[in-house]
Coordinates of C-alpha atoms and ligand atoms in Angstrom, one line a residue:
X27 CA 1.1 11.9 19.0
X28 CA -2.2 10.7 20.4
X29 CA -5.2 9.0 19.0
X30 CA -8.3 11.2 19.1
X31 CA -11.9 11.2 18.0
X32 CA -10.9 13.2 15.0
X33 CA -8.6 10.4 13.9
X34 CA -11.3 7.8 14.6
X35 CA -13.6 9.8 12.3
X36 CA -11.0 9.8 9.5
X37 CA -10.6 6.1 9.9
X38 CA -14.3 5.5 9.5
X39 CA -14.2 7.5 6.3
X40 CA -11.2 5.5 5.1
X41 CA -13.1 2.3 5.7
X42 CA -15.9 3.7 3.5
X43 CA -13.4 4.5 0.7
X44 CA -12.0 0.9 0.9
X45 CA -15.5 -0.5 0.8
X46 CA -16.3 1.5 -2.3
X47 CA -13.1 0.1 -3.8
X48 CA -14.4 -3.5 -3.2
X49 CA -13.1 -4.5 0.3
X50 CA -15.9 -6.7 1.8
X51 CA -14.5 -8.4 4.9
X52 CA -16.1 -6.9 8.0
X53 CA -13.1 -8.1 10.1
X54 CA -10.7 -6.3 7.8
X55 CA -12.7 -3.1 7.7
X56 CA -13.0 -3.1 11.5
X57 CA -9.2 -3.4 11.7
X58 CA -8.9 -0.3 9.5
X59 CA -11.4 1.5 11.7
X60 CA -9.5 0.5 14.8
X61 CA -5.8 0.8 14.2
X62 CA -4.2 4.3 14.6
X63 CA -2.3 4.4 11.3
X64 CA -1.0 7.9 12.0
X65 CA 1.0 6.5 14.9
X66 CA 2.9 4.2 12.5
X67 CA 4.1 7.1 10.4
X68 CA 6.4 10.1 10.9
X69 CA 4.5 13.0 12.6
X70 CA 5.0 15.2 9.5
X71 CA 2.5 13.0 7.6
X72 CA -0.1 12.9 10.4
X73 CA -2.6 15.0 8.5
X74 CA -2.5 12.6 5.5
X75 CA -2.4 9.3 7.4
X76 CA -6.0 8.4 6.5
X77 CA -5.7 9.0 2.8
X78 CA -5.5 5.8 0.8
X79 CA -1.9 6.3 0.0
X80 CA 1.6 4.9 0.7
X81 CA 4.1 7.2 2.5
X82 CA 7.8 7.1 3.2
X83 CA 8.8 5.5 6.5
X84 CA 12.6 5.9 6.3
X85 CA 15.3 3.5 4.9
X86 CA 13.9 4.1 1.4
X87 CA 10.8 2.1 2.4
X88 CA 7.0 2.9 2.5
X89 CA 4.0 2.1 4.6
X90 CA 1.7 0.3 2.1
X91 CA -1.5 1.9 0.9
X92 CA -4.5 0.9 3.1
X93 CA -6.3 -0.6 0.1
X94 CA -3.3 -2.9 -0.5
X95 CA -3.1 -3.9 3.2
X96 CA -6.9 -4.7 3.2
X97 CA -6.7 -6.5 -0.2
X98 CA -3.8 -8.7 0.9
X99 CA -5.4 -9.5 4.3
X100 CA -8.6 -10.5 2.6
X101 CA -6.7 -12.9 0.4
X102 CA -5.2 -14.6 3.4
X103 CA -8.6 -15.6 4.6
X104 CA -7.5 -15.4 8.3
X105 CA -9.1 -17.5 11.0
X106 CA -8.4 -17.0 14.7
X107 CA -5.1 -18.4 15.8
X108 CA -3.8 -18.9 12.3
X109 CA 0.0 -19.0 12.3
X110 CA 1.1 -16.3 9.8
X111 CA 4.5 -15.4 8.4
X112 CA 4.8 -11.8 7.3
X113 CA 7.8 -10.8 5.1
X114 CA 8.5 -7.0 5.3
X115 CA 7.5 -5.7 8.7
X116 CA 8.2 -2.1 7.5
X117 CA 6.1 0.3 9.7
X118 CA 4.4 -2.6 11.5
X119 CA 0.9 -1.4 10.3
X120 CA 0.1 -4.7 8.4
X121 CA 1.4 -6.6 11.4
X122 CA -1.0 -4.8 13.6
X123 CA -3.9 -5.6 11.2
X124 CA -3.0 -9.3 11.4
X125 CA -2.7 -9.2 15.2
X126 CA -6.1 -7.5 15.5
X127 CA -7.5 -10.4 13.5
X128 CA -6.1 -12.7 16.2
X129 CA -3.4 -14.3 14.1
X130 CA -0.1 -15.6 15.6
X131 CA 2.3 -13.4 13.7
X132 CA 6.0 -14.0 12.8
X133 CA 7.3 -11.0 11.0
X134 CA 10.6 -10.6 9.2
X135 CA 12.4 -7.3 8.4
X136 CA 15.8 -6.9 6.7
X137 CA 16.4 -3.2 7.5
X138 CA 17.9 -2.9 10.9
X139 CA 16.6 0.7 11.4
X140 CA 13.0 -0.4 10.8
X141 CA 13.4 -3.6 12.8
X142 CA 14.6 -1.7 15.9
X143 CA 11.9 1.0 15.5
X144 CA 9.0 -1.4 15.3
X145 CA 10.4 -3.6 18.2
X146 CA 10.2 -0.6 20.5
X147 CA 6.9 0.7 19.0
X148 CA 5.1 -2.7 19.3
X149 CA 5.9 -2.8 23.0
X150 CA 4.8 0.7 23.6
X151 CA 1.4 0.2 21.9
X152 CA 0.9 -3.4 23.2
X153 CA 1.0 -5.2 19.8
X154 CA 2.5 -8.6 20.5
X155 CA 3.8 -10.5 17.5
X156 CA 4.9 -14.1 18.4
X157 CA 8.3 -13.1 17.1
X158 CA 9.8 -10.1 15.2
X159 CA 12.8 -11.3 13.3
X160 CA 15.7 -9.3 11.8
X161 CA 16.7 -11.3 8.7
X162 CA 16.1 -12.2 5.1
X163 CA 12.5 -13.1 4.3
X164 CA 13.6 -14.9 1.1
X165 CA 14.4 -17.8 3.3
X166 CA 11.1 -17.7 5.2
X167 CA 11.3 -18.9 8.8
X168 CA 11.8 -22.7 8.8
X169 CA 12.1 -22.9 12.6
X170 CA 8.3 -22.2 12.8
X171 CA 7.1 -23.7 9.6
X172 CA 4.6 -24.8 8.4
X173 CA 2.3 -21.7 8.3
X174 CA -1.4 -21.2 7.6
X175 CA -0.6 -18.1 5.7
X176 CA 2.4 -16.2 4.3
X177 CA 2.1 -12.6 3.3
X178 CA 4.8 -10.8 1.4
X179 CA 4.6 -7.0 1.5
X180 CA 7.4 -6.2 -1.0
X181 CA 7.5 -6.9 -4.8
X182 CA 9.2 -10.2 -5.5
X183 CA 10.9 -10.6 -8.9
X184 CA 10.1 -14.3 -8.5
X185 CA 8.4 -16.5 -5.9
X186 CA 11.0 -17.6 -3.3
X187 CA 10.8 -21.5 -3.2
X188 CA 11.3 -21.7 0.6
X189 CA 8.0 -19.8 1.1
X190 CA 6.1 -22.3 -1.0
X191 CA 7.7 -25.1 1.0
X192 CA 6.7 -23.6 4.4
X193 CA 3.0 -23.6 3.7
X194 CA 0.6 -26.0 5.4
X195 CA -1.8 -28.0 3.1
X196 CA -4.6 -25.6 2.6
X197 CA -2.3 -22.7 3.5
X198 CA -2.1 -19.5 1.5
X199 CA 0.7 -17.5 0.1
X200 CA -0.1 -13.9 -0.9
X201 CA 2.7 -12.3 -2.8
X202 CA 3.0 -9.4 -5.3
X203 CA 5.1 -10.8 -8.2
X204 CA 7.0 -8.7 -10.7
X205 CA 9.8 -6.1 -11.1
X206 CA 8.5 -2.6 -12.0
X207 CA 4.9 -3.5 -11.4
X208 CA 3.5 -6.6 -9.5
X209 CA 0.6 -8.9 -10.0
X210 CA -1.0 -9.8 -6.7
X211 CA -0.7 -13.6 -6.7
X212 CA -2.4 -16.1 -4.4
X213 CA -1.1 -19.7 -4.0
X214 CA -3.1 -22.2 -2.1
X215 CA -1.3 -25.5 -1.3
X216 CA -3.4 -28.5 -2.3
X217 CA -0.9 -31.3 -1.5
X218 CA 2.8 -31.8 -1.0
X219 CA 3.4 -31.0 -4.6
X220 CA 0.3 -29.2 -6.0
X221 CA -0.6 -25.5 -5.7
X222 CA -3.6 -23.6 -7.0
X223 CA -2.6 -20.2 -8.4
X224 CA -4.8 -17.2 -8.8
X225 CA -3.8 -13.8 -10.1
X226 CA -5.4 -10.4 -9.2
X227 CA -4.8 -6.8 -10.2
X228 CA -1.5 -5.0 -10.5
X229 CA 0.1 -3.1 -7.7
X230 CA 3.4 -1.2 -7.0
X231 CA 5.6 -2.2 -4.1
X232 CA 9.1 -1.5 -3.1
X233 CA 11.3 -4.4 -4.1
X234 CA 11.8 -7.6 -2.0
X235 CA 15.6 -7.6 -1.7
X236 CA 17.8 -10.6 -1.4
X237 CA 20.7 -10.6 1.1
X238 CA 23.9 -11.3 -0.8
X239 CA 25.8 -12.5 2.3
Ligands
SAH309 N1 3.8 -3.9 5.4 C1 4.7 -2.8 5.4 C2 5.4 -2.7 4.1 C3 6.7 -2.1 4.1 S1 7.5 -1.9 2.6 C4 4.0 -1.5 5.8 O1 2.9 -1.3 5.4 O2 4.6 -0.7 6.5 C5 8.3 -3.5 2.4 C6 9.2 -3.9 3.5 O3 9.9 -5.1 3.1 C7 10.4 -2.9 3.8 O4 10.4 -2.5 5.1 C8 11.6 -3.7 3.4 O5 12.8 -3.3 4.1 C9 11.2 -5.1 3.6 N2 12.0 -6.1 2.9 C10 12.4 -6.1 1.6 N3 13.1 -7.2 1.3 C11 13.0 -8.0 2.4 C12 13.5 -9.3 2.7 N4 14.2 -10.0 1.8 N5 13.3 -9.8 3.9 C13 12.6 -9.1 4.8 N6 12.1 -7.8 4.6 C14 12.3 -7.3 3.4

């Protein structure tokens, strides 16, 4: 598959759709206009890649809806060189958005099939996360903590404590919390022990799974 002018045109339209739904950040909208989402998906979905919808990516997982990606990224309030931990690499599309916004990205995926696929794909397209990790995001990534931001792209039945602990003061955790449906939740760390919590609309994610071993 290639990236063509036709795809670019569809991306511009998608950015307009997201603006109409309330996405305001110019940086985030530019990322949507720039990143070839169709290349992160199976070729059989190419014609639909710029609809504001989630699609299967294998291993029972999905590439998140563009609105959700944009909404979560806005909540992170990224600044250049922010150190960001992403839980749930999936297709790598959200990772690419974070990289385009000049974050230093550590991304964790627990499905080996997806981890291997994105590792090859990132190299091919020139996306360079600081580290792609095969492992359990419930534990975060203590080796590189603390982070300016942590973004969870799977539905968490409850907020994993290690993720709260791995935030800098002023750092932000963006996490969909809930079982069948999730409330998008933002935690901002105020001090060693205090967090400000804000809740946004409801979303539907595939579940954040805990490794039993
Ligand atoms: N941002 C991705 C979303 C993928 S869906 C995209 O748009 O493509 C959520 C992903 O989280 C899946 O790939 C799933 O395998 C992964 N996941 C679920 N539980 C996890 C865990 N405990 N640790 C790391 N990744 C996890």
